[in-house]
mmCIF file of C-alpha atoms and ligand atoms in Angstrom:
data_model
loop_
_atom_site.group_PDB
_atom_site.id
_atom_site.type_symbol
_atom_site.label_atom_id
_atom_site.label_comp_id
_atom_site.label_asym_id
_atom_site.label_seq_id
_atom_site.Cartn_x
_atom_site.Cartn_y
_atom_site.Cartn_z
ATOM 1 C CA UNK A 28 106.140 124.213 88.417
ATOM 2 C CA UNK A 29 109.035 122.565 86.568
ATOM 3 C CA UNK A 30 109.826 120.472 89.655
ATOM 4 C CA UNK A 31 106.212 119.305 89.841
ATOM 5 C CA UNK A 32 106.160 118.392 86.147
ATOM 6 C CA UNK A 33 109.450 116.497 86.615
ATOM 7 C CA UNK A 34 107.877 114.643 89.541
ATOM 8 C CA UNK A 35 104.906 113.628 87.364
ATOM 9 C CA UNK A 36 107.240 112.499 84.594
ATOM 10 C CA UNK A 37 109.360 110.358 86.932
ATOM 11 C CA UNK A 38 106.320 108.584 88.373
ATOM 12 C CA UNK A 39 104.830 108.027 84.931
ATOM 13 C CA UNK A 40 108.072 106.715 83.439
ATOM 14 C CA UNK A 41 108.462 104.177 86.233
ATOM 15 C CA UNK A 42 104.726 103.368 86.541
ATOM 16 C CA UNK A 43 105.096 103.669 90.318
ATOM 17 C CA UNK A 44 101.482 104.711 90.745
ATOM 18 C CA UNK A 45 100.337 102.852 93.888
ATOM 19 C CA UNK A 46 102.795 102.786 96.769
ATOM 20 C CA UNK A 47 106.396 102.283 95.582
ATOM 21 C CA UNK A 48 109.640 104.266 95.745
ATOM 22 C CA UNK A 49 108.128 107.778 95.645
ATOM 23 C CA UNK A 50 105.926 106.952 98.612
ATOM 24 C CA UNK A 51 108.923 105.453 100.473
ATOM 25 C CA UNK A 52 110.986 108.592 99.784
ATOM 26 C CA UNK A 53 108.245 110.925 100.958
ATOM 27 C CA UNK A 54 107.757 108.829 104.117
ATOM 28 C CA UNK A 55 111.454 109.241 104.983
ATOM 29 C CA UNK A 56 111.338 112.982 104.307
ATOM 30 C CA UNK A 57 108.119 113.560 106.221
ATOM 31 C CA UNK A 58 109.309 111.571 109.253
ATOM 32 C CA UNK A 59 112.496 113.686 109.287
ATOM 33 C CA UNK A 60 110.410 116.875 109.024
ATOM 34 C CA UNK A 61 108.195 115.847 111.956
ATOM 35 C CA UNK A 62 111.080 114.514 114.044
ATOM 36 C CA UNK A 63 109.746 110.946 114.223
ATOM 37 C CA UNK A 64 111.422 107.660 113.351
ATOM 38 C CA UNK A 65 108.703 106.596 110.943
ATOM 39 C CA UNK A 66 105.983 107.903 108.661
ATOM 40 C CA UNK A 67 103.527 105.757 106.713
ATOM 41 C CA UNK A 68 101.718 107.208 103.708
ATOM 42 C CA UNK A 69 98.012 106.382 103.406
ATOM 43 C CA UNK A 70 95.069 107.429 101.261
ATOM 44 C CA UNK A 71 93.716 110.318 103.387
ATOM 45 C CA UNK A 72 93.693 111.869 106.835
ATOM 46 C CA UNK A 73 90.590 109.842 107.614
ATOM 47 C CA UNK A 74 92.505 106.644 106.754
ATOM 48 C CA UNK A 75 95.377 107.807 108.978
ATOM 49 C CA UNK A 76 93.074 108.248 111.978
ATOM 50 C CA UNK A 77 91.103 105.081 111.359
ATOM 51 C CA UNK A 78 94.097 102.799 110.746
ATOM 52 C CA UNK A 79 95.992 104.248 113.745
ATOM 53 C CA UNK A 80 93.092 103.453 116.032
ATOM 54 C CA UNK A 81 92.695 99.972 114.518
ATOM 55 C CA UNK A 82 96.437 99.357 114.941
ATOM 56 C CA UNK A 83 96.134 100.356 118.600
ATOM 57 C CA UNK A 84 93.452 97.693 119.008
ATOM 58 C CA UNK A 85 90.418 99.999 119.262
ATOM 59 C CA UNK A 86 87.243 98.033 118.521
ATOM 60 C CA UNK A 87 83.601 97.460 119.400
ATOM 61 C CA UNK A 88 82.714 98.270 122.996
ATOM 62 C CA UNK A 89 85.613 100.724 123.357
ATOM 63 C CA UNK A 90 85.485 104.471 123.870
ATOM 64 C CA UNK A 91 87.858 107.055 122.438
ATOM 65 C CA UNK A 92 87.894 110.537 123.945
ATOM 66 C CA UNK A 93 88.049 113.463 121.538
ATOM 67 C CA UNK A 94 86.545 116.937 121.006
ATOM 68 C CA UNK A 95 83.302 117.953 119.281
ATOM 69 C CA UNK A 96 85.003 121.030 117.812
ATOM 70 C CA UNK A 97 86.584 119.354 114.774
ATOM 71 C CA UNK A 98 85.874 118.089 111.295
ATOM 72 C CA UNK A 99 83.524 115.094 111.229
ATOM 73 C CA UNK A 100 86.357 112.710 110.208
ATOM 74 C CA UNK A 101 87.846 112.784 113.722
ATOM 75 C CA UNK A 102 84.775 111.101 115.199
ATOM 76 C CA UNK A 103 84.042 109.053 112.083
ATOM 77 C CA UNK A 104 87.390 107.279 112.401
ATOM 78 C CA UNK A 105 86.437 106.179 115.921
ATOM 79 C CA UNK A 106 83.047 104.943 114.712
ATOM 80 C CA UNK A 107 84.644 103.087 111.782
ATOM 81 C CA UNK A 108 86.513 100.972 114.360
ATOM 82 C CA UNK A 109 83.167 100.107 115.955
ATOM 83 C CA UNK A 110 84.021 102.239 119.006
ATOM 84 C CA UNK A 111 82.149 105.148 120.561
ATOM 85 C CA UNK A 112 83.363 108.756 120.469
ATOM 86 C CA UNK A 113 83.237 110.439 123.879
ATOM 87 C CA UNK A 114 83.580 114.204 123.741
ATOM 88 C CA UNK A 115 85.126 116.746 126.083
ATOM 89 C CA UNK A 116 84.772 120.478 125.575
ATOM 90 C CA UNK A 117 87.507 122.743 124.219
ATOM 91 C CA UNK A 118 89.486 125.559 125.770
ATOM 92 C CA UNK A 119 88.030 128.989 125.031
ATOM 93 C CA UNK A 120 91.433 130.495 124.179
ATOM 94 C CA UNK A 121 93.020 127.840 121.972
ATOM 95 C CA UNK A 122 89.908 125.956 120.742
ATOM 96 C CA UNK A 123 91.690 122.656 121.462
ATOM 97 C CA UNK A 124 90.911 119.922 124.050
ATOM 98 C CA UNK A 125 90.534 121.323 127.561
ATOM 99 C CA UNK A 126 92.825 119.048 129.637
ATOM 100 C CA UNK A 127 91.001 120.025 132.831
ATOM 101 C CA UNK A 128 87.922 118.139 131.576
ATOM 102 C CA UNK A 129 89.720 115.055 130.309
ATOM 103 C CA UNK A 130 90.146 112.871 133.361
ATOM 104 C CA UNK A 131 86.442 112.921 134.253
ATOM 105 C CA UNK A 132 85.628 111.461 130.825
ATOM 106 C CA UNK A 133 87.860 108.389 131.265
ATOM 107 C CA UNK A 134 85.997 105.128 131.971
ATOM 108 C CA UNK A 135 86.886 101.447 132.056
ATOM 109 C CA UNK A 136 86.054 101.353 128.325
ATOM 110 C CA UNK A 137 88.416 104.152 127.263
ATOM 111 C CA UNK A 138 91.022 102.856 124.799
ATOM 112 C CA UNK A 139 92.635 106.051 123.466
ATOM 113 C CA UNK A 140 92.672 109.845 123.636
ATOM 114 C CA UNK A 141 92.441 111.826 120.403
ATOM 115 C CA UNK A 142 93.184 115.557 120.736
ATOM 116 C CA UNK A 143 92.843 117.740 117.618
ATOM 117 C CA UNK A 144 95.373 120.445 116.753
ATOM 118 C CA UNK A 145 92.627 122.690 115.426
ATOM 119 C CA UNK A 146 93.333 125.506 112.957
ATOM 120 C CA UNK A 147 97.110 124.888 113.114
ATOM 121 C CA UNK A 148 97.761 125.081 116.848
ATOM 122 C CA UNK A 149 98.886 122.062 118.882
ATOM 123 C CA UNK A 150 96.634 121.078 121.800
ATOM 124 C CA UNK A 151 98.090 121.449 125.301
ATOM 125 C CA UNK A 152 99.853 118.088 125.124
ATOM 126 C CA UNK A 153 101.790 117.957 128.428
ATOM 127 C CA UNK A 154 98.744 117.692 130.710
ATOM 128 C CA UNK A 155 96.969 115.456 128.169
ATOM 129 C CA UNK A 156 99.957 113.088 128.041
ATOM 130 C CA UNK A 157 100.344 113.137 131.840
ATOM 131 C CA UNK A 158 96.711 112.037 132.274
ATOM 132 C CA UNK A 159 97.042 109.453 129.479
ATOM 133 C CA UNK A 160 100.197 107.993 131.032
ATOM 134 C CA UNK A 161 98.569 107.819 134.444
ATOM 135 C CA UNK A 162 95.788 105.704 132.916
ATOM 136 C CA UNK A 163 98.008 103.756 130.495
ATOM 137 C CA UNK A 164 96.180 105.147 127.442
ATOM 138 C CA UNK A 165 97.695 105.873 124.024
ATOM 139 C CA UNK A 166 97.361 109.376 122.567
ATOM 140 C CA UNK A 167 96.653 109.798 118.858
ATOM 141 C CA UNK A 168 97.205 113.346 117.579
ATOM 142 C CA UNK A 169 94.820 114.596 114.921
ATOM 143 C CA UNK A 170 97.430 116.803 113.247
ATOM 144 C CA UNK A 171 95.474 117.084 109.994
ATOM 145 C CA UNK A 172 95.519 120.903 110.255
ATOM 146 C CA UNK A 173 98.922 121.337 111.889
ATOM 147 C CA UNK A 174 101.786 120.389 109.534
ATOM 148 C CA UNK A 175 104.889 121.970 111.038
ATOM 149 C CA UNK A 176 103.220 123.480 114.132
ATOM 150 C CA UNK A 177 105.329 123.186 117.282
ATOM 151 C CA UNK A 178 104.703 122.567 120.966
ATOM 152 C CA UNK A 179 107.592 123.328 123.307
ATOM 153 C CA UNK A 180 110.029 122.941 120.408
ATOM 154 C CA UNK A 181 108.609 119.649 119.115
ATOM 155 C CA UNK A 182 106.593 119.207 115.969
ATOM 156 C CA UNK A 183 102.957 118.164 115.746
ATOM 157 C CA UNK A 184 102.812 114.428 115.137
ATOM 158 C CA UNK A 185 105.842 113.684 117.324
ATOM 159 C CA UNK A 186 104.228 114.259 120.718
ATOM 160 C CA UNK A 187 101.755 111.404 121.217
ATOM 161 C CA UNK A 188 102.155 107.756 120.242
ATOM 162 C CA UNK A 189 100.863 108.453 116.719
ATOM 163 C CA UNK A 190 100.329 111.559 114.596
ATOM 164 C CA UNK A 191 97.725 111.659 111.828
ATOM 165 C CA UNK A 192 97.985 114.003 108.864
ATOM 166 C CA UNK A 193 95.779 114.914 105.915
ATOM 167 C CA UNK A 194 97.268 116.157 102.656
ATOM 168 C CA UNK A 195 93.912 117.210 101.229
ATOM 169 C CA UNK A 196 94.702 119.922 98.631
ATOM 170 C CA UNK A 197 93.652 122.821 100.883
ATOM 171 C CA UNK A 198 95.911 121.806 103.791
ATOM 172 C CA UNK A 199 99.183 123.586 104.652
ATOM 173 C CA UNK A 200 100.878 120.634 102.952
ATOM 174 C CA UNK A 201 98.423 119.687 100.221
ATOM 175 C CA UNK A 202 98.631 117.013 97.518
ATOM 176 C CA UNK A 203 97.051 117.143 94.067
ATOM 177 C CA UNK A 204 94.243 114.922 95.340
ATOM 178 C CA UNK A 205 93.645 112.820 98.444
ATOM 179 C CA UNK A 206 96.487 111.620 100.677
ATOM 180 C CA UNK A 207 97.445 111.255 104.331
ATOM 181 C CA UNK A 208 100.130 109.869 106.647
ATOM 182 C CA UNK A 209 100.758 108.651 110.139
ATOM 183 C CA UNK A 210 103.922 109.439 112.091
ATOM 184 C CA UNK A 211 105.260 107.379 114.981
ATOM 185 C CA UNK A 212 108.380 106.302 116.828
ATOM 186 C CA UNK A 213 106.976 102.807 117.379
ATOM 187 C CA UNK A 214 108.225 100.242 114.827
ATOM 188 C CA UNK A 215 105.384 97.825 115.638
ATOM 189 C CA UNK A 216 102.728 100.422 115.050
ATOM 190 C CA UNK A 217 104.353 101.437 111.791
ATOM 191 C CA UNK A 218 104.373 97.825 110.592
ATOM 192 C CA UNK A 219 100.770 97.289 111.605
ATOM 193 C CA UNK A 220 99.580 100.369 109.703
ATOM 194 C CA UNK A 221 101.683 99.313 106.681
ATOM 195 C CA UNK A 222 99.893 95.960 106.695
ATOM 196 C CA UNK A 223 96.435 97.415 107.322
ATOM 197 C CA UNK A 224 96.735 99.943 104.476
ATOM 198 C CA UNK A 225 97.415 97.091 102.038
ATOM 199 C CA UNK A 226 94.527 94.665 102.634
ATOM 200 C CA UNK A 227 96.169 93.191 105.711
ATOM 201 C CA UNK A 228 99.017 91.643 103.740
ATOM 202 C CA UNK A 229 102.682 91.826 104.725
ATOM 203 C CA UNK A 230 103.525 89.460 101.849
ATOM 204 C CA UNK A 231 101.649 89.399 98.548
ATOM 205 C CA UNK A 232 98.424 87.366 98.870
ATOM 206 C CA UNK A 233 99.186 86.353 102.467
ATOM 207 C CA UNK A 234 96.614 88.215 104.564
ATOM 208 C CA UNK A 235 97.293 88.150 108.297
ATOM 209 C CA UNK A 236 94.585 90.717 109.087
ATOM 210 C CA UNK A 237 91.499 92.224 107.526
ATOM 211 C CA UNK A 238 92.688 95.571 106.218
ATOM 212 C CA UNK A 239 91.649 97.958 103.497
ATOM 213 C CA UNK A 240 93.010 99.631 100.396
ATOM 214 C CA UNK A 241 94.435 102.781 101.955
ATOM 215 C CA UNK A 242 97.682 103.114 100.011
ATOM 216 C CA UNK A 243 99.135 106.472 98.994
ATOM 217 C CA UNK A 244 99.418 107.221 95.264
ATOM 218 C CA UNK A 245 102.940 107.582 93.845
ATOM 219 C CA UNK A 246 101.937 110.811 92.071
ATOM 220 C CA UNK A 247 100.726 112.328 95.345
ATOM 221 C CA UNK A 248 103.935 111.305 97.134
ATOM 222 C CA UNK A 249 106.109 112.843 94.405
ATOM 223 C CA UNK A 250 104.109 116.086 94.523
ATOM 224 C CA UNK A 251 104.290 116.125 98.331
ATOM 225 C CA UNK A 252 108.089 115.731 98.291
ATOM 226 C CA UNK A 253 108.360 118.858 96.154
ATOM 227 C CA UNK A 254 105.886 120.792 98.292
ATOM 228 C CA UNK A 255 107.396 119.632 101.600
ATOM 229 C CA UNK A 256 110.617 121.443 100.689
ATOM 230 C CA UNK A 257 108.581 124.684 100.680
ATOM 231 C CA UNK A 258 106.382 124.039 103.697
ATOM 232 C CA UNK A 259 108.471 125.983 106.220
ATOM 233 C CA UNK A 260 108.419 129.073 103.974
ATOM 234 C CA UNK A 261 104.690 128.702 103.337
ATOM 235 C CA UNK A 262 103.997 128.428 107.083
ATOM 236 C CA UNK A 263 106.166 131.485 107.729
ATOM 237 C CA UNK A 264 104.114 133.409 105.139
ATOM 238 C CA UNK A 265 100.887 132.357 106.887
ATOM 239 C CA UNK A 266 102.319 133.543 110.220
ATOM 240 C CA UNK A 267 103.265 136.913 108.715
ATOM 241 C CA UNK A 268 99.723 137.293 107.331
ATOM 242 C CA UNK A 269 98.272 136.417 110.738
ATOM 243 C CA UNK A 270 100.482 139.030 112.345
ATOM 244 C CA UNK A 271 99.211 141.676 109.949
ATOM 245 C CA UNK A 272 95.589 140.637 110.604
ATOM 246 C CA UNK A 273 96.339 140.846 114.350
ATOM 247 C CA UNK A 274 97.820 144.323 114.040
ATOM 248 C CA UNK A 275 95.013 145.690 111.896
ATOM 249 C CA UNK A 276 92.327 144.166 114.118
ATOM 250 C CA UNK A 277 93.976 145.027 117.449
ATOM 251 C CA UNK A 278 91.752 148.086 118.038
ATOM 252 C CA UNK A 279 88.522 146.327 117.014
ATOM 253 C CA UNK A 280 86.473 145.541 120.146
ATOM 254 C CA UNK A 281 83.607 143.812 118.298
ATOM 255 C CA UNK A 282 85.454 140.575 117.695
ATOM 256 C CA UNK A 283 87.830 138.038 119.259
ATOM 257 C CA UNK A 284 91.127 137.343 117.495
ATOM 258 C CA UNK A 285 92.970 133.978 117.627
ATOM 259 C CA UNK A 286 95.152 133.423 120.686
ATOM 260 C CA UNK A 287 98.560 131.835 120.263
ATOM 261 C CA UNK A 288 99.486 129.731 123.256
ATOM 262 C CA UNK A 289 102.834 130.483 124.894
ATOM 263 C CA UNK A 290 103.670 126.791 124.360
ATOM 264 C CA UNK A 291 104.294 126.833 120.645
ATOM 265 C CA UNK A 292 104.000 128.133 117.126
ATOM 266 C CA UNK A 293 100.772 128.355 115.166
ATOM 267 C CA UNK A 294 100.743 127.502 111.456
ATOM 268 C CA UNK A 295 97.372 129.161 110.735
ATOM 269 C CA UNK A 296 95.728 126.543 108.592
ATOM 270 C CA UNK A 297 92.720 128.691 109.486
ATOM 271 C CA UNK A 298 92.662 132.278 110.816
ATOM 272 C CA UNK A 299 89.313 132.336 112.631
ATOM 273 C CA UNK A 300 87.930 135.351 114.458
ATOM 274 C CA UNK A 301 84.773 135.277 116.565
ATOM 275 C CA UNK A 302 81.959 137.747 115.950
ATOM 276 C CA UNK A 303 78.329 138.212 116.991
ATOM 277 C CA UNK A 304 75.715 137.748 114.249
ATOM 278 C CA UNK A 305 78.275 135.776 112.270
ATOM 279 C CA UNK A 306 75.998 134.727 109.409
ATOM 280 C CA UNK A 307 74.917 138.323 108.717
ATOM 281 C CA UNK A 308 78.514 139.578 108.908
ATOM 282 C CA UNK A 309 79.621 136.857 106.515
ATOM 283 C CA UNK A 310 76.797 137.702 104.116
ATOM 284 C CA UNK A 311 77.650 141.437 104.192
ATOM 285 C CA UNK A 312 81.318 140.614 103.534
ATOM 286 C CA UNK A 313 80.357 138.391 100.606
ATOM 287 C CA UNK A 314 78.304 141.188 99.008
ATOM 288 C CA UNK A 315 81.393 143.438 99.350
ATOM 289 C CA UNK A 316 83.505 140.801 97.561
ATOM 290 C CA UNK A 317 85.172 138.916 100.452
ATOM 291 C CA UNK A 318 84.228 135.261 100.802
ATOM 292 C CA UNK A 319 84.841 133.779 104.247
ATOM 293 C CA UNK A 320 84.188 130.285 105.576
ATOM 294 C CA UNK A 321 83.057 128.688 108.837
ATOM 295 C CA UNK A 322 84.964 125.835 110.488
ATOM 296 C CA UNK A 323 82.587 124.370 111.628
ATOM 297 C CA UNK A 324 78.997 125.609 111.789
ATOM 298 C CA UNK A 325 77.584 122.500 113.543
ATOM 299 C CA UNK A 326 79.696 120.748 116.207
ATOM 300 C CA UNK A 327 80.031 116.997 115.789
ATOM 301 C CA UNK A 328 77.874 116.115 118.818
ATOM 302 C CA UNK A 329 74.950 118.026 117.279
ATOM 303 C CA UNK A 330 75.237 116.397 113.851
ATOM 304 C CA UNK A 331 72.299 114.205 112.911
ATOM 305 C CA UNK A 332 74.639 111.237 112.373
ATOM 306 C CA UNK A 333 75.644 111.358 116.050
ATOM 307 C CA UNK A 334 72.218 111.946 117.554
ATOM 308 C CA UNK A 335 72.338 108.374 118.898
ATOM 309 C CA UNK A 336 75.125 109.359 121.290
ATOM 310 C CA UNK A 337 72.538 111.285 123.272
ATOM 311 C CA UNK A 338 74.285 114.636 123.569
ATOM 312 C CA UNK A 339 72.143 117.738 123.132
ATOM 313 C CA UNK A 340 72.416 121.502 122.856
ATOM 314 C CA UNK A 341 74.239 122.794 125.929
ATOM 315 C CA UNK A 342 76.417 119.668 126.354
ATOM 316 C CA UNK A 343 79.599 121.523 125.309
ATOM 317 C CA UNK A 344 79.031 125.258 125.821
ATOM 318 C CA UNK A 345 82.439 126.507 124.610
ATOM 319 C CA UNK A 346 82.325 124.499 121.407
ATOM 320 C CA UNK A 347 78.715 125.518 120.749
ATOM 321 C CA UNK A 348 79.413 129.222 121.335
ATOM 322 C CA UNK A 349 82.457 129.042 119.056
ATOM 323 C CA UNK A 350 80.433 127.296 116.343
ATOM 324 C CA UNK A 351 77.973 130.230 116.415
ATOM 325 C CA UNK A 352 80.720 132.862 116.307
ATOM 326 C CA UNK A 353 83.622 131.484 114.244
ATOM 327 C CA UNK A 354 84.401 133.274 111.001
ATOM 328 C CA UNK A 355 87.440 132.105 109.014
ATOM 329 C CA UNK A 356 89.097 134.988 107.153
ATOM 330 C CA UNK A 357 90.983 134.306 103.898
ATOM 331 C CA UNK A 358 94.342 132.655 104.698
ATOM 332 C CA UNK A 359 96.851 131.186 102.268
ATOM 333 C CA UNK A 360 100.572 131.835 101.685
ATOM 334 C CA UNK A 361 100.074 133.833 98.477
ATOM 335 C CA UNK A 362 97.885 136.517 100.145
ATOM 336 C CA UNK A 363 99.192 140.047 99.654
ATOM 337 C CA UNK A 364 99.213 142.739 102.379
ATOM 338 C CA UNK A 365 96.797 144.945 100.396
ATOM 339 C CA UNK A 366 94.364 142.026 100.204
ATOM 340 C CA UNK A 367 94.574 141.567 103.979
ATOM 341 C CA UNK A 368 93.894 145.293 104.450
ATOM 342 C CA UNK A 369 90.870 145.001 102.171
ATOM 343 C CA UNK A 370 89.548 142.011 104.133
ATOM 344 C CA UNK A 371 89.986 143.867 107.423
ATOM 345 C CA UNK A 372 88.303 147.056 106.132
ATOM 346 C CA UNK A 373 85.432 144.956 104.802
ATOM 347 C CA UNK A 374 85.094 143.083 108.098
ATOM 348 C CA UNK A 375 85.010 146.326 110.091
ATOM 349 C CA UNK A 376 82.338 147.784 107.772
ATOM 350 C CA UNK A 377 80.311 144.575 108.062
ATOM 351 C CA UNK A 378 80.278 144.279 111.857
ATOM 352 C CA UNK A 379 77.172 145.331 113.773
ATOM 353 C CA UNK A 380 77.300 148.935 114.896
HETATM 354 C C1 PLP B 409 90.901 117.962 111.872
HETATM 355 C C2 PLP B 409 90.762 117.051 110.698
HETATM 356 N N1 PLP B 409 90.733 115.723 110.907
HETATM 357 C C3 PLP B 409 90.622 114.850 109.892
HETATM 358 C C4 PLP B 409 90.531 115.278 108.580
HETATM 359 C C5 PLP B 409 90.343 114.267 107.503
HETATM 360 O O1 PLP B 409 91.315 114.326 106.500
HETATM 361 P P1 PLP B 409 90.975 113.856 104.998
HETATM 362 O O2 PLP B 409 90.032 114.841 104.413
HETATM 363 O O3 PLP B 409 92.309 113.844 104.307
HETATM 364 O O4 PLP B 409 90.396 112.498 105.078
HETATM 365 C C6 PLP B 409 90.573 116.645 108.318
HETATM 366 C C7 PLP B 409 90.515 117.136 106.927
HETATM 367 O O5 PLP B 409 89.687 117.853 106.503
HETATM 368 C C8 PLP B 409 90.674 117.557 109.394
HETATM 369 O O6 PLP B 409 90.689 118.875 109.187
#
């Protein structure tokens, strides 16, 4: 707490509220953490996705391939560029983009591929990157739920051309408000996002592009620097909690536990099990004092806002089944083993006989 108060004091004393030295310091630290040459702080994860796509030249008439099993912002960022989201279904084990379905979705209009590292597990990037390279397409990682997750020894955000992160307060690395970042090894992309986040100006009042106000707050950057130093420990705590959930639920045949791919490490932003009659189970758990969540009850292709895309029920069977069955159990670093035992006992009592 003292470190956080010191961070507030330093920002206040220097009035470095919008952009500035605290943002620059956090960018250096976060790039080092992710193993990339650059990081650029922006206003949110949505900004990170949107500005990355804009910087890659995505615009009207283009298509960007992503998954319907994500938070709305993934598709929204594509739409904000004037492009069209094209969905492919997810893998039933990892809940991330199924690479076997990717190539068939590529058309002459495809401009980028946007896999999502859902729940804290990195998508199967090698086959995705191989297909992208074959077609000369950039890959933007939606790493908004995967701070510190690894794939074959490399961190989320360092695998594609760009990584996009959210520091929304509930994330594994959360600010005290809204914030986000992009990570990249490409100096040109970094510069372009730096210009776009600041009204398209590289020099004060000289606007070479039409951008936006998507700068990161100094206070958020200072808080994030303090919290970044504890991220590895917090992720390790989440993994230990997940292991205990796994052990206690191992003999429970009425549900599906999360699968960790042999390719990497999971950081359990969300610990989601799959159960039948999910809404009833969740309700019974709530009456016994355990509040769960659902990420996400309606897949993006079935949202009213995306009806115009023309997808319907049955378009993406894995995603739709998961949306009916997902139940996110409590997961945060401060959980105690007795709380996890209570959650598991309550879940077992609440499942259909
Ligand atoms: C997968 C995913 N993508 C994008 C976002 C958007 O991030 P933000 O809320 O910081 O704009 C989120 C955050 O909720 C997310 O979970």
